[in-house]
Amino acid sequence: MSARLQTWLWIAQRGSAMVLAVCVSVHLVTMVIAVRGGLSAAEILARTQGQLAWLIFYSVFVVTVTVHAVVGLRAVLGETLGWRGWLRDLCLGAFALLLIIVGARAVLGVFGAGQ
Amino acid sequence: MSDLHVRIWRGDAEGGFSAYQVPRQESQTVLDVVTYVQRQLDATLAYRFACRVGMCGSCAMTVNGVARWTCRTHVSKVIDDQGALEIAPLNHLPIVRDLVTDMAPFFDQWAAASGQFSGAKTRHDDFATVPPDSPARRAIDAAIECIGCGVCYASCDTVAWNPAYLGPAALNRVWTLVQDARDTATLDHLRAVSGDAGCQACHTHVSCAERCPKNISPTVGIAGLKRALTKATLKGQL
Ligand code: SF4
Ligand code: SF4
Ligand code: FES
């Protein structure tokens, strides 16, 4: 992997951290308010389903989590286990795919697609 | 004054500590202790020093677990209540023998980081004018007095985790060049310090700044390099 691409990954890591700071706050505050308000899971879903804003919000959330987690894990694997090179990056690519798929399923559930 | 109980690393990486009794003296430095051992107790002890006044950067060792310049480290500052002093070679560098490490990997990183100045002027040109109070010149002032002692390199965890990492001193050097109005290879410097082994690998642990005997903060310079590199990358210059 070229140093240029590594730099882009690093920038993506920083950028995703900034987006995540907002996303996690919104997510947590919303959850706390909803749960304290006594809403059940079904009631929460009834409010999110069909809402384009939540679809966009959680799609952004999933994408930034994927970027942040995978790039971070790449550094952790390199520095802690000494695992570097193309095989690590390939495995991380697969892991990113998994996160996107699992995340997309959750987002679609919140949006209510496929029901 | 009672004697010092000194343990000194002997041999190469497979070696171990040997114990020596050294008379305690007023204003004694750690280098004085090592010199006493070598001159009075065991002439085969290998260690390195030159200036004895904190200029050459050759006397750095691990003293009671912390990398220090030994010629300017007073014994009183580092011994514990029992008067114990443990002296070992610097971390993260191959041990040649006893307290002498091979500094080549350390300086090779300076070359790999493009730590050389490249200017456009010749001896026939006039002097460049650099305002002393410009922000760039001030940033250079804060970073330029490096003596190449390797204390920061030996104190940086990232160097241990990532053997390719250029390290705090080399990056600090490149930071002075990137700030230098006369240097014409800024983008080459930034390219050389980019990537997994470059400035991005720094975790901002600040051990380097904490330990640098010249009170330089490589961390600040590395943060500056990260900013400059990000800007240049986003602008598509690299
Ligand atoms: S701030 Fe960076 S260079 Fe300095 S010790 Fe920490 S990781 Fe190493
Ligand atoms: S930055 Fe400080 S600790 Fe590092 S080599 Fe230079 S003088 Fe020594
Ligand atoms: S002997 Fe020169 S810096 Fe210590």
Coordinates of N, CA, C and O and ligand atoms in Angstrom, one line a residue, chain B residues 31 48-60 69-72 147, ligand 3:
Chain B
L31 N 27.7 10.3 34.5 CA 28.9 10.0 33.6 C 30.1 9.9 34.5 O 31.0 9.1 34.2
R48 N 30.3 5.6 25.9 CA 30.6 6.6 24.9 C 30.3 8.0 25.5 O 29.3 8.3 26.2
F49 N 31.2 8.9 25.3 CA 31.0 10.3 25.7 C 32.0 11.1 24.9 O 33.0 10.6 24.3
A50 N 31.8 12.5 24.8 CA 32.8 13.3 24.2 C 32.9 14.6 24.9 O 33.9 14.9 25.6
C51 N 31.9 15.5 24.8 CA 32.0 16.9 25.3 C 31.9 17.0 26.8 O 32.5 17.9 27.3
R52 N 31.1 16.2 27.5 CA 30.9 16.3 28.9 C 30.1 17.6 29.3 O 29.9 17.8 30.5
V53 N 29.6 18.3 28.3 CA 28.9 19.6 28.7 C 27.6 19.7 28.0 O 27.0 20.8 27.8
G54 N 27.0 18.5 27.6 CA 25.7 18.6 27.0 C 25.6 19.2 25.6 O 24.6 19.8 25.2
M55 N 26.6 19.0 24.8 CA 26.6 19.5 23.4 C 26.6 18.4 22.4 O 26.1 18.6 21.3
C56 N 27.3 17.3 22.6 CA 27.6 16.4 21.5 C 26.5 15.3 21.4 O 26.3 14.8 20.3
G57 N 25.8 15.0 22.5 CA 24.7 14.0 22.4 C 25.2 12.6 22.4 O 24.4 11.7 22.0
S58 N 26.4 12.3 22.8 CA 26.9 10.9 22.7 C 26.8 10.1 24.0 O 27.0 8.9 24.0
C59 N 26.4 10.7 25.1 CA 26.5 10.1 26.4 C 25.2 9.5 26.9 O 25.1 9.1 28.1
A60 N 24.2 9.5 26.1 CA 22.8 9.1 26.6 C 22.8 7.6 27.0 O 23.4 6.7 26.3
W69 N 20.7 12.2 29.3 CA 22.1 12.5 29.0 C 22.8 12.4 30.3 O 22.5 13.1 31.3
T70 N 23.9 11.6 30.3 CA 24.5 11.3 31.6 C 25.4 12.4 32.1 O 25.7 12.5 33.3
C71 N 26.0 13.1 31.1 CA 27.0 14.1 31.5 C 26.4 15.3 32.3 O 27.0 16.0 33.1
R72 N 25.1 15.5 32.1 CA 24.4 16.6 32.8 C 23.3 16.1 33.7 O 22.4 16.9 34.1
I147 N 20.6 17.8 19.8 CA 22.0 17.3 19.8 C 22.1 15.9 19.3 O 23.1 15.3 19.4
Ligands
FES3 S1 29.1 13.9 26.7 FE1 28.4 15.3 25.1 S2 26.3 15.5 25.6 FE2 27.0 14.3 27.3

